[in-house]
PDB file of C-alpha atoms in Angstrom:
ATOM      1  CA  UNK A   1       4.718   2.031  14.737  1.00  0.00           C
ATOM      2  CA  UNK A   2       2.026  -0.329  13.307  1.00  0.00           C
ATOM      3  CA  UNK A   3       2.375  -4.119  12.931  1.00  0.00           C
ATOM      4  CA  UNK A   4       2.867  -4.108   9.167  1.00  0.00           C
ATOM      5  CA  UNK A   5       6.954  -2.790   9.399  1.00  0.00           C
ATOM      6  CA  UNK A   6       8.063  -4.833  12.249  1.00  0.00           C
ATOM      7  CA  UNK A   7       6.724  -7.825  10.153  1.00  0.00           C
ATOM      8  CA  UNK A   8       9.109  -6.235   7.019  1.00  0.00           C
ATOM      9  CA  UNK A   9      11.623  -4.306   8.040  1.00  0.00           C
ATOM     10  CA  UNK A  10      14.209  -6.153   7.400  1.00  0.00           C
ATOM     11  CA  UNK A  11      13.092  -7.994   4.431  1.00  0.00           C
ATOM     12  CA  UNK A  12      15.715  -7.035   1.587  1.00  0.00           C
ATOM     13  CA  UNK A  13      13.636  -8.391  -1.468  1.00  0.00           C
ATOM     14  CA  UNK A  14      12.736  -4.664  -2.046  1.00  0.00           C
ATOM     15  CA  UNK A  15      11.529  -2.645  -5.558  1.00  0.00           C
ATOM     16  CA  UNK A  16      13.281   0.841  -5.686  1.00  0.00           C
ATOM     17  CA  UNK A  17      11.325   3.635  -6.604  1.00  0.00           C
ATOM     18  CA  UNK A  18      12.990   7.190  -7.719  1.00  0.00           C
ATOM     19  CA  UNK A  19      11.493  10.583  -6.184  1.00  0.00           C
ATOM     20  CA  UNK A  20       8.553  10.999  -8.673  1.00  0.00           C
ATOM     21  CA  UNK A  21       8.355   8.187 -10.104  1.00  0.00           C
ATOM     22  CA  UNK A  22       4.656   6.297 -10.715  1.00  0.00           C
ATOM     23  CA  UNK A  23       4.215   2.818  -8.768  1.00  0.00           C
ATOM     24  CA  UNK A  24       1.155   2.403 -10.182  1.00  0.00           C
ATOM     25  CA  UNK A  25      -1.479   3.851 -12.283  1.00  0.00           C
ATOM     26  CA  UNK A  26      -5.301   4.554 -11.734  1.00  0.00           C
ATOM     27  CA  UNK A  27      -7.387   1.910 -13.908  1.00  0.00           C
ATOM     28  CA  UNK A  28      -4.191  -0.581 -14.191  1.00  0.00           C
ATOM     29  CA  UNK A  29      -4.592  -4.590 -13.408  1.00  0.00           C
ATOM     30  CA  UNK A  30      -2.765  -4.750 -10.034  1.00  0.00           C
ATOM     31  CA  UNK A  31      -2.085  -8.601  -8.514  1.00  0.00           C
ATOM     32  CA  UNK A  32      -0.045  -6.498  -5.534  1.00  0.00           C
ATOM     33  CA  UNK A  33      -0.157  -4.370  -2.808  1.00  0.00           C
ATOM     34  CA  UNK A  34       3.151  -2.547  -0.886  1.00  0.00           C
ATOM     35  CA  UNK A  35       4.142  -2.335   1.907  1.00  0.00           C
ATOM     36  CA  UNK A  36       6.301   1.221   2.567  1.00  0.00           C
ATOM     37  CA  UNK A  37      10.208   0.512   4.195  1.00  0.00           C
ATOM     38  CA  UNK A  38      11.383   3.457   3.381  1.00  0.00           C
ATOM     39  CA  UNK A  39      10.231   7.009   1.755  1.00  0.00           C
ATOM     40  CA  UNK A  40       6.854   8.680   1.521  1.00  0.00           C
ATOM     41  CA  UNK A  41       4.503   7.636  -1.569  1.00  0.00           C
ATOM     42  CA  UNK A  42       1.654  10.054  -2.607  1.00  0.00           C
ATOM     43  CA  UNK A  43      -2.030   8.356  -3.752  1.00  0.00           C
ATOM     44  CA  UNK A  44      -4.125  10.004  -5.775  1.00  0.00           C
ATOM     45  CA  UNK A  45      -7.594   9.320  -6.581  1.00  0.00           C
ATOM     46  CA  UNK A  46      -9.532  11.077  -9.182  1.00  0.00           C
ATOM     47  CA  UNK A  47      -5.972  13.578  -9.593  1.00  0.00           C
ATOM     48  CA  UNK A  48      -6.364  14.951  -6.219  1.00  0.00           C
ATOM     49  CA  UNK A  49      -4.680  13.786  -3.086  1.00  0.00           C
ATOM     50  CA  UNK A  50      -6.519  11.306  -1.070  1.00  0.00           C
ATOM     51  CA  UNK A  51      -3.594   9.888   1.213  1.00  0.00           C
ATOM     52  CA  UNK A  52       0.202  10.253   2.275  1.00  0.00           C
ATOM     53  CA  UNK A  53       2.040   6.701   3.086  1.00  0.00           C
ATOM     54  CA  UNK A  54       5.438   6.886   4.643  1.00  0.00           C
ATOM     55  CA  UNK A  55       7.347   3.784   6.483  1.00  0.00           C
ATOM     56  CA  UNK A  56       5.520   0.989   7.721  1.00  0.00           C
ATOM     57  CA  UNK A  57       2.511   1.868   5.618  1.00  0.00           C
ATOM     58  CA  UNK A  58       0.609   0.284   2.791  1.00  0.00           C
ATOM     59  CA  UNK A  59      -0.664   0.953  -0.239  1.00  0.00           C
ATOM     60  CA  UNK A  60      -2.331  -0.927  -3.567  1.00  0.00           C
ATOM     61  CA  UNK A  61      -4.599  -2.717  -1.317  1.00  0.00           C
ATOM     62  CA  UNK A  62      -7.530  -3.007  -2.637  1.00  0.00           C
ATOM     63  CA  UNK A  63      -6.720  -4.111  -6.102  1.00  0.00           C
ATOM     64  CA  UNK A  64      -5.366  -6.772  -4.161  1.00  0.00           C
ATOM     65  CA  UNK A  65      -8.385  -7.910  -2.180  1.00  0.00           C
ATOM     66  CA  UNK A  66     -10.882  -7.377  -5.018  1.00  0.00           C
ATOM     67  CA  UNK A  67      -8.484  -9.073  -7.815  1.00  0.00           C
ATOM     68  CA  UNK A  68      -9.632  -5.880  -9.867  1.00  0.00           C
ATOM     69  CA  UNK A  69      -8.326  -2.683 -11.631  1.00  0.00           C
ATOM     70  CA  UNK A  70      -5.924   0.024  -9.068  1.00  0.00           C
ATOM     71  CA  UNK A  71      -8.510   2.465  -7.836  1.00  0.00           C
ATOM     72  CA  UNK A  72      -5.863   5.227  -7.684  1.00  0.00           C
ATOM     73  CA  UNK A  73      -2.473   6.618  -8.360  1.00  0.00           C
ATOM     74  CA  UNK A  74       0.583   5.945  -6.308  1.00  0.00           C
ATOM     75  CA  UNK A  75       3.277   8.160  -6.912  1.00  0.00           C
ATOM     76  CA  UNK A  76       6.858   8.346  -4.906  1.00  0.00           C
ATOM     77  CA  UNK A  77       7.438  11.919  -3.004  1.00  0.00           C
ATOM     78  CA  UNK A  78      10.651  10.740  -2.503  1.00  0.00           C
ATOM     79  CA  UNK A  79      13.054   7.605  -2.978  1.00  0.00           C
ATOM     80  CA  UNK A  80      11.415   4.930  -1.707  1.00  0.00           C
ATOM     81  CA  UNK A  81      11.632   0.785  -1.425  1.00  0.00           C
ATOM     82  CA  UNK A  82       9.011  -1.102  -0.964  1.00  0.00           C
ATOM     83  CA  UNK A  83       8.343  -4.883  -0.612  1.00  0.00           C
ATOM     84  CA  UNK A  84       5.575  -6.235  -2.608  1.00  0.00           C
ATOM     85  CA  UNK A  85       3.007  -8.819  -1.705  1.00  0.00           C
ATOM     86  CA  UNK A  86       1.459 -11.106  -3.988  1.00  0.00           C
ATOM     87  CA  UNK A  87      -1.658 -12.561  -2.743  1.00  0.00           C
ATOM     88  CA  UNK A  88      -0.691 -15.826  -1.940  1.00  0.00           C
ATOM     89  CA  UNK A  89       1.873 -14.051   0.790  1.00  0.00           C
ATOM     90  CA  UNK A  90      -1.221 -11.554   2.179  1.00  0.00           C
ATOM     91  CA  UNK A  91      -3.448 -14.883   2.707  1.00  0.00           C
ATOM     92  CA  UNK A  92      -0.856 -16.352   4.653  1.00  0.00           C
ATOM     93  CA  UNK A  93      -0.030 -13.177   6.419  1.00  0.00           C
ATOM     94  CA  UNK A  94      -4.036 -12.844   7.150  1.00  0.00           C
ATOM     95  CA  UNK A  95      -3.875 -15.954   8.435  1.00  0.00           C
ATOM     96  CA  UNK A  96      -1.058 -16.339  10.690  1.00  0.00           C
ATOM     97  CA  UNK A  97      -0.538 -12.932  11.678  1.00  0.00           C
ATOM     98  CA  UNK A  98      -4.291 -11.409  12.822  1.00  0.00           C
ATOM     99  CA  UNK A  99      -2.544  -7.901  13.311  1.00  0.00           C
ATOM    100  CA  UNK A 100      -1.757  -7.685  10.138  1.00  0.00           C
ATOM    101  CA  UNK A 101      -5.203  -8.117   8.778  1.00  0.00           C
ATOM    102  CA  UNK A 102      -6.229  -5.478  11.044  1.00  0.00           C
ATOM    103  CA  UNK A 103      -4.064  -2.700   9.872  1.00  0.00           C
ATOM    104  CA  UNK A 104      -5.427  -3.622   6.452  1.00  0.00           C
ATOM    105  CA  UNK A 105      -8.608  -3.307   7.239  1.00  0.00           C
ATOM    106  CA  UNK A 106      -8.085  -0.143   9.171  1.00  0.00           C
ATOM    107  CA  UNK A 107      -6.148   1.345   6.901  1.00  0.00           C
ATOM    108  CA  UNK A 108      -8.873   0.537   4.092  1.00  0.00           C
ATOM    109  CA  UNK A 109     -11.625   1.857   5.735  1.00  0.00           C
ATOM    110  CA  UNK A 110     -10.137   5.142   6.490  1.00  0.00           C
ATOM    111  CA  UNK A 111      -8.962   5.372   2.745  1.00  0.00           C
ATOM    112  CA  UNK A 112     -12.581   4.763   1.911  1.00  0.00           C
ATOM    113  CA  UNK A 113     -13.758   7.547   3.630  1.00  0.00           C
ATOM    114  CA  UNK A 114     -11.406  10.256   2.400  1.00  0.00           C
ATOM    115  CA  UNK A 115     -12.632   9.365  -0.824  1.00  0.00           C
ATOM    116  CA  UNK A 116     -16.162   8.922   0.256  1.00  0.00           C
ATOM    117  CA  UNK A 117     -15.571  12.790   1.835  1.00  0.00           C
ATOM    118  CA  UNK A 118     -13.234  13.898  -2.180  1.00  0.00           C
ATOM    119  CA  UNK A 119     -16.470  12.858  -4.181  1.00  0.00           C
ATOM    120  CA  UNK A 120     -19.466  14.689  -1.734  1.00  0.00           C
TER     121      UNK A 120
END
């Protein structure tokens, strides 16, 4: 298990998300990323599947890094809570926990790529 859970799994400031139901929306402002606690959360870029996040992973990233619009769709496969971070909490988490920033940055990169690979 990666980093990112042990650093949350107990946190109980969680949003609840229904089986189905949209996080977030492709083209939408987004000021926070997730973090998964429980439940698996399909992403979607361009309407096709680009990536399946279940517990300790994270999603809503890079609208979060870049301050810009969501570059895809997250939509809950099943139940799930998740905690949010704002960016003031990722800065300090980048800071103080280097792990952390890692698994970001991993987890980036190899989202990058599957959509590099969707778009060839």
């Amino acid at each position: 298990m990666n980093t990112t859970i042990h650093l949350f799994r107990k946190t109980t400031d969680v949003e609840t998300f229904g089986a189905h139901q949209a996080i977030f929306l492709e083209g939408e402002y987004g000021d926070v990323m997730y973090i998964v606690q429980e439940g698996i959360v399909e992403i979607f870029y361009d309407d096709r599947l680009l990536d399946i996040v279940e517990e300790g992973g994270i999603l809503g990233e890079m609208s979060l890094i870049n301050g810009g619009q969501r570059s895809a769709t997250a939509i809950a496969r099943t139940e799930c809570k998740l905690v949010a971070i704002d960016r003031e909490r990722f800065e300090f988490l980048v800071q103080e926990t280097p792990n952390f920033a890692l698994d970001v940055m991993r987890i980036l990169s190899e989202r990058l790529m599957k959509a590099q690979a969707m778009t060839a």
